CSV table of C-alpha atoms in Angstrom, one decimal:
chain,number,residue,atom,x,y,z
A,1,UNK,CA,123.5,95.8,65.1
A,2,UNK,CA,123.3,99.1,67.1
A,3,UNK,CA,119.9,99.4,66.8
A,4,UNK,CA,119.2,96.0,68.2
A,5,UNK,CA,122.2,96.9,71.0
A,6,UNK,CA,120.3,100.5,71.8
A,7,UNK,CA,116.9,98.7,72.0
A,8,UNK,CA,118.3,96.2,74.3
A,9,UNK,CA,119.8,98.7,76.4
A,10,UNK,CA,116.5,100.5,76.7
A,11,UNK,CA,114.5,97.7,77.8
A,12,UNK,CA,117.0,97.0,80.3
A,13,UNK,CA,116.9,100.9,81.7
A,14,UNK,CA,113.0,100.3,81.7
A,15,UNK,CA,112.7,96.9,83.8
A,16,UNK,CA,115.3,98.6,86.5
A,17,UNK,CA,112.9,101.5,86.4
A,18,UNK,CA,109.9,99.4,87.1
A,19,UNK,CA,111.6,96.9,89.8
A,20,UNK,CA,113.1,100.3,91.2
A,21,UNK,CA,109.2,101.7,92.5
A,22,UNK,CA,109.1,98.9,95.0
A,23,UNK,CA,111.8,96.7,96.4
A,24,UNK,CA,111.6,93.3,98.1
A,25,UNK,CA,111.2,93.5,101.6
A,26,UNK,CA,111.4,97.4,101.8
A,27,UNK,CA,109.2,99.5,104.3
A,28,UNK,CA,107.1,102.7,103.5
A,29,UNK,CA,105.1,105.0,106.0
A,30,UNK,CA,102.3,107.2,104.4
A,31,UNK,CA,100.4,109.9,106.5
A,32,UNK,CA,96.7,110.6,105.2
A,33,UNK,CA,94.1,112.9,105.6
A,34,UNK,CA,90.7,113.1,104.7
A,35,UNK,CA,87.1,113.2,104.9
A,36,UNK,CA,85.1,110.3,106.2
A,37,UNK,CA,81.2,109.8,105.6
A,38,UNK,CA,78.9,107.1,107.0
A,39,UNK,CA,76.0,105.6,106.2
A,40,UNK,CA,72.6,107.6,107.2
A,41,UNK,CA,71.8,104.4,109.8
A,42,UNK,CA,75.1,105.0,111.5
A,43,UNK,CA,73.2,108.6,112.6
A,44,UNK,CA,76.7,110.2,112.3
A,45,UNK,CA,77.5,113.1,110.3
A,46,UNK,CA,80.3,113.5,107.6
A,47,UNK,CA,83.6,114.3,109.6
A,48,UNK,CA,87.5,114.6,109.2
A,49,UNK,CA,89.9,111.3,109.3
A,50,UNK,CA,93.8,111.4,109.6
A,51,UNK,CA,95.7,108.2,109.1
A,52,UNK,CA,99.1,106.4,109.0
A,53,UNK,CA,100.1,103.3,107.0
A,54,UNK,CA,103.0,101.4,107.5
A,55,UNK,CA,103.7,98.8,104.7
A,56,UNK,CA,106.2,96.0,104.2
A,57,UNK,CA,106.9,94.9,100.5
A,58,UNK,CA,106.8,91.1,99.9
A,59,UNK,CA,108.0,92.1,96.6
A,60,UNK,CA,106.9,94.5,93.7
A,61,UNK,CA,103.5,93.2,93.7
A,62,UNK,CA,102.3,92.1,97.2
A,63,UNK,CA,103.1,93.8,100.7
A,64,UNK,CA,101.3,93.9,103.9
A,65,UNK,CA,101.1,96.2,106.7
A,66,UNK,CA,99.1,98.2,109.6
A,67,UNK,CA,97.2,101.2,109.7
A,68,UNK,CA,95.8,103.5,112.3
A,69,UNK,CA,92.7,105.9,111.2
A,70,UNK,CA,91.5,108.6,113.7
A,71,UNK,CA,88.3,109.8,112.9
A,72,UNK,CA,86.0,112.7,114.7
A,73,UNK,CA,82.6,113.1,113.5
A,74,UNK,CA,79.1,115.0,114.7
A,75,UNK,CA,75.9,112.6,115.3
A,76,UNK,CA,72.9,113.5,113.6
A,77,UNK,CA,70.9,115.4,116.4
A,78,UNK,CA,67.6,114.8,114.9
A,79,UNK,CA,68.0,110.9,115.2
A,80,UNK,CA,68.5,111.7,119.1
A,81,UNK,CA,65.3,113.5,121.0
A,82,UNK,CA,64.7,114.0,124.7
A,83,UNK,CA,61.6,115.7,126.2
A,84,UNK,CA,62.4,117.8,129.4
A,85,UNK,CA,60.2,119.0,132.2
A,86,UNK,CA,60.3,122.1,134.1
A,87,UNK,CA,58.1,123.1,137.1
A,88,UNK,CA,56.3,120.8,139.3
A,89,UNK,CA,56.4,118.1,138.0
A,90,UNK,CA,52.9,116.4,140.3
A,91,UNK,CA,50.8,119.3,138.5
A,92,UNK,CA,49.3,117.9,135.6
A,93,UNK,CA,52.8,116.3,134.4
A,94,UNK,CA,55.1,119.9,135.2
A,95,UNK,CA,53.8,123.1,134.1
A,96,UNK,CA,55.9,123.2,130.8
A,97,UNK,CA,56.9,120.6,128.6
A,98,UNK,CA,60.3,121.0,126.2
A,99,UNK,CA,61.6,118.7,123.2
A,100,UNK,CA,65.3,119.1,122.6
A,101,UNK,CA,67.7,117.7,119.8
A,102,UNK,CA,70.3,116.4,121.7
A,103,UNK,CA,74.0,115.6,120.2
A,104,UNK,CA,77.5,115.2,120.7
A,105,UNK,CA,81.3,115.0,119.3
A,106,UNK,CA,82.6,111.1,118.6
A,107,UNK,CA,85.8,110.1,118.2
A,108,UNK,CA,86.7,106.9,116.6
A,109,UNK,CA,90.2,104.8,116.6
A,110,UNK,CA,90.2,102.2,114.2
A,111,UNK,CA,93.6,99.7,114.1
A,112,UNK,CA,94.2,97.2,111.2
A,113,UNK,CA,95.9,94.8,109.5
A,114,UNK,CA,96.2,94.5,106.0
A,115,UNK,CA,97.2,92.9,102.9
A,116,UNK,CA,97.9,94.8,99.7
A,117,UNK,CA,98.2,94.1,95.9
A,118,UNK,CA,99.5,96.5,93.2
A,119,UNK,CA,100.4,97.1,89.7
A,120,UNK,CA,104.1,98.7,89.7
A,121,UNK,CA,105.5,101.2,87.3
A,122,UNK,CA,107.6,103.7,86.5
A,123,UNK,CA,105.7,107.1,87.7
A,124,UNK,CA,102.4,105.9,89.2
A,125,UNK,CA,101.1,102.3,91.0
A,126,UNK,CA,97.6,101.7,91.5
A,127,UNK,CA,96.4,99.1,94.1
A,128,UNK,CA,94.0,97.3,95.9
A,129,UNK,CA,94.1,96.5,99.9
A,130,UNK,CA,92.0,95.0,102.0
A,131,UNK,CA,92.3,93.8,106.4
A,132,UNK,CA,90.4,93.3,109.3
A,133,UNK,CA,90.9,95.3,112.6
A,134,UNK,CA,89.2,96.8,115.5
A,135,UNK,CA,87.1,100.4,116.4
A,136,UNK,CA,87.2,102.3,119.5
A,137,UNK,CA,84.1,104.8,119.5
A,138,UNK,CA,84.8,107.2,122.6
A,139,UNK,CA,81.6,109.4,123.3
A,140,UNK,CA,82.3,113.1,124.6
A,141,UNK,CA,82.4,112.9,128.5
A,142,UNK,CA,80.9,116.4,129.3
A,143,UNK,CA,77.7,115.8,127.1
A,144,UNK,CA,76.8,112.2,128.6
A,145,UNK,CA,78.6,112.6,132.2
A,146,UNK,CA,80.5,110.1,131.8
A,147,UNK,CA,83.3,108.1,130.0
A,148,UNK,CA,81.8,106.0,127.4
A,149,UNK,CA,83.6,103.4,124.8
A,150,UNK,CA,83.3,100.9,123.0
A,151,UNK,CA,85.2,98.0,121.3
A,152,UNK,CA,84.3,96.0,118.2
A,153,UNK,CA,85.8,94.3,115.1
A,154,UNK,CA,86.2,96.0,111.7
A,155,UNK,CA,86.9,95.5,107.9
A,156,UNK,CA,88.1,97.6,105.5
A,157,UNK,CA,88.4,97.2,102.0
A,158,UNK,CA,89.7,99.8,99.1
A,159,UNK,CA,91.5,100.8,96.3
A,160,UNK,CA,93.7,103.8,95.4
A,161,UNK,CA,97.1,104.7,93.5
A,162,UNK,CA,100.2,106.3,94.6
A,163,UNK,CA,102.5,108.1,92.3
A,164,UNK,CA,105.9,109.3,92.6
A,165,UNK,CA,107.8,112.2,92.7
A,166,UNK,CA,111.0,111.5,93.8
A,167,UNK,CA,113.3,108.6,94.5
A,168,UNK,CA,112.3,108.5,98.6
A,169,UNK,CA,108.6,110.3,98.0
A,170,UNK,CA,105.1,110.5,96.5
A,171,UNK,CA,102.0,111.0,97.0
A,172,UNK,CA,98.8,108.9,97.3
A,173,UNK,CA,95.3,109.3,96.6
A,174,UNK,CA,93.0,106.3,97.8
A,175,UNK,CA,89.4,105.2,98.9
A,176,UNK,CA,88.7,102.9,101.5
A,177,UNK,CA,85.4,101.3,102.7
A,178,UNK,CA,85.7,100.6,106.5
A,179,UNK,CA,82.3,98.2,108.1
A,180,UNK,CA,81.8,98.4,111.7
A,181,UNK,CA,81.0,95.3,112.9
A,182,UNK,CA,77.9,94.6,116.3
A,183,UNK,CA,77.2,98.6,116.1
A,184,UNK,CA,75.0,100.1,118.7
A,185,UNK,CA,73.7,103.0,117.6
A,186,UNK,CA,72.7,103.9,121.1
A,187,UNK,CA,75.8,104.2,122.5
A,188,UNK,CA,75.8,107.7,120.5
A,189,UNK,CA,72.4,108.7,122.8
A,190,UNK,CA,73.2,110.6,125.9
A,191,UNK,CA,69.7,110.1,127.0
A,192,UNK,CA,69.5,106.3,126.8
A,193,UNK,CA,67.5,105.1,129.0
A,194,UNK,CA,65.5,108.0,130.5
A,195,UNK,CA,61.9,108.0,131.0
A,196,UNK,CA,61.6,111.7,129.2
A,197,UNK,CA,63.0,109.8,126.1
A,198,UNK,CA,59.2,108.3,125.1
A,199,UNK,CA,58.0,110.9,122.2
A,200,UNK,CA,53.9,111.3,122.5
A,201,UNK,CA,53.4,112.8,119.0
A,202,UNK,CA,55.7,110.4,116.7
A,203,UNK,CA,54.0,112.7,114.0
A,204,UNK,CA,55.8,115.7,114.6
A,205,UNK,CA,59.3,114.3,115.1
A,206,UNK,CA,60.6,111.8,112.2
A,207,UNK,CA,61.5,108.7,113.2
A,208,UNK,CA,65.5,108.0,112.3
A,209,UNK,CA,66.0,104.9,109.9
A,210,UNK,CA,66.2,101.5,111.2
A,211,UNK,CA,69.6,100.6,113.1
A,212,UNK,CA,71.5,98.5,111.7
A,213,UNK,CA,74.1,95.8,113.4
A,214,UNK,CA,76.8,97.1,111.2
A,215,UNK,CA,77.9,100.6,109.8
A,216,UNK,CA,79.3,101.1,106.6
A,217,UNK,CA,81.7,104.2,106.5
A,218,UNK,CA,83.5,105.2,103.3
A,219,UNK,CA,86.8,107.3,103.4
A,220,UNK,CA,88.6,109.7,100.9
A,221,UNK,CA,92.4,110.6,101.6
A,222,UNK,CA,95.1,112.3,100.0
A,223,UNK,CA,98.8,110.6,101.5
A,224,UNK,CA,102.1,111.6,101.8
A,225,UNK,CA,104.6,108.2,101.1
A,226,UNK,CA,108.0,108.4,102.5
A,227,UNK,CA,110.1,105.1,101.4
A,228,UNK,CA,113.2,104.9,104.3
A,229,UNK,CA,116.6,104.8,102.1
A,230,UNK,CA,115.1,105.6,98.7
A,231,UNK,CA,113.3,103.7,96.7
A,232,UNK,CA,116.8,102.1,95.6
A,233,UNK,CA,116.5,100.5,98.5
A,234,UNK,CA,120.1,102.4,99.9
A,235,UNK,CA,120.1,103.4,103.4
């Protein structure tokens, strides 16, 4: 009979263990950083990414929330060529004739709303999110002269786990795919538009691959989660 008490008693300890990782209708804020890396159409470079989540629990399994990525990346200079001319330019096209790489620093704010489902337990939860938001690409103003932004719709979709480490705190490790939606992948040219942007020997400078209408970037963080009044759910 004590046995059966004891093993009653344990399972009880357990299931207020596992309900105790997430409570209904309890908020949590996780900070992120990480590196993000798009595709080679995108003509941007691998760069850094800082985030912050903000989630609501539904209960254990479903919660939703917002999150804001800031992103900073490099383009890809060789997708980007100008030709410039120095001299007089009515003799015989300008006496010299220079080809120049030409790129720039991009920062990108992407805001979302999301949906997320997980698998709770008693040291680690691993879940799935996805939501749909919107990108701000803002172009560096000293390279094109100019302020320069742009406004489109976004997806992200992803998966990671976040394991705990206290009754307030843990840490989470996820991966997120994030799709640019109507991208332009000449907004990221300075030289846009100039006449000195036609290349005459194609052969000696690779063409970049084809743009695409979308840009898929995929992200790797390590977060920080913070849980408001423990994850007892006392304030």
């Amino acid at each position: 009979m004590r046995r059966v008490i004891r093993a009653f008693a344990l399972l009880a300890v357990s299931a207020s263990a596992l309900s105790a990782q997430v409570q209904n209708r309890q908020f949590s804020v996780v900070t992120r950083i990480g590196a993000v890396t798009p595709e080679r159409a995108a003509s941007l470079n691998t760069g850094g990414v800082i985030g912050l989540d903000t989630e609501y629990a539904l209960n254990k399994w479903f919660g939703i929330g917002t999150s804001v990525d800031v992103m900073r990346s490099n383009t890809h200079r060789e997708d980007f060529l100008t030709r410039l001319r120095y001299g007089n330019a009515a003799v015989g096209g300008g006496d010299s004739i220079y080809y120049q790489y030409i790129g720039q620093p991009v920062n990108t704010l992407n805001i979302s709303a999301f949906g997320l489902l997980r698998v709770p337990s008693k040291s680690f939860s691993p879940f799935i999110m996805g939501g749909v938001g919107n990108y701000t690409m803002i172009a560096d103003v000293q390279v094109n002269g100019k302020a320069k932004r742009k406004n489109e719709m976004s997806y992200v979709g992803g998966a990671g786990v976040w394991i705990k480490l206290g009754e307030k705190v843990g840490v989470q490790f996820d991966a997120r795919a994030l799709q640019m939606q109507n991208y332009d992948r000449d907004f990221l040219n300075p030289a846009a538009g100039r006449r000195e942007l036609i290349t005459p020997f194609p052969e000696d400078f690779p063409a970049p691959p084809a743009a695409k209408k979308t840009a898929l970037n995929t992200m790797f963080t390590l977060g920080f989660r913070y849980i408001p009044g423990g994850i007892g759910g006392g304030n």
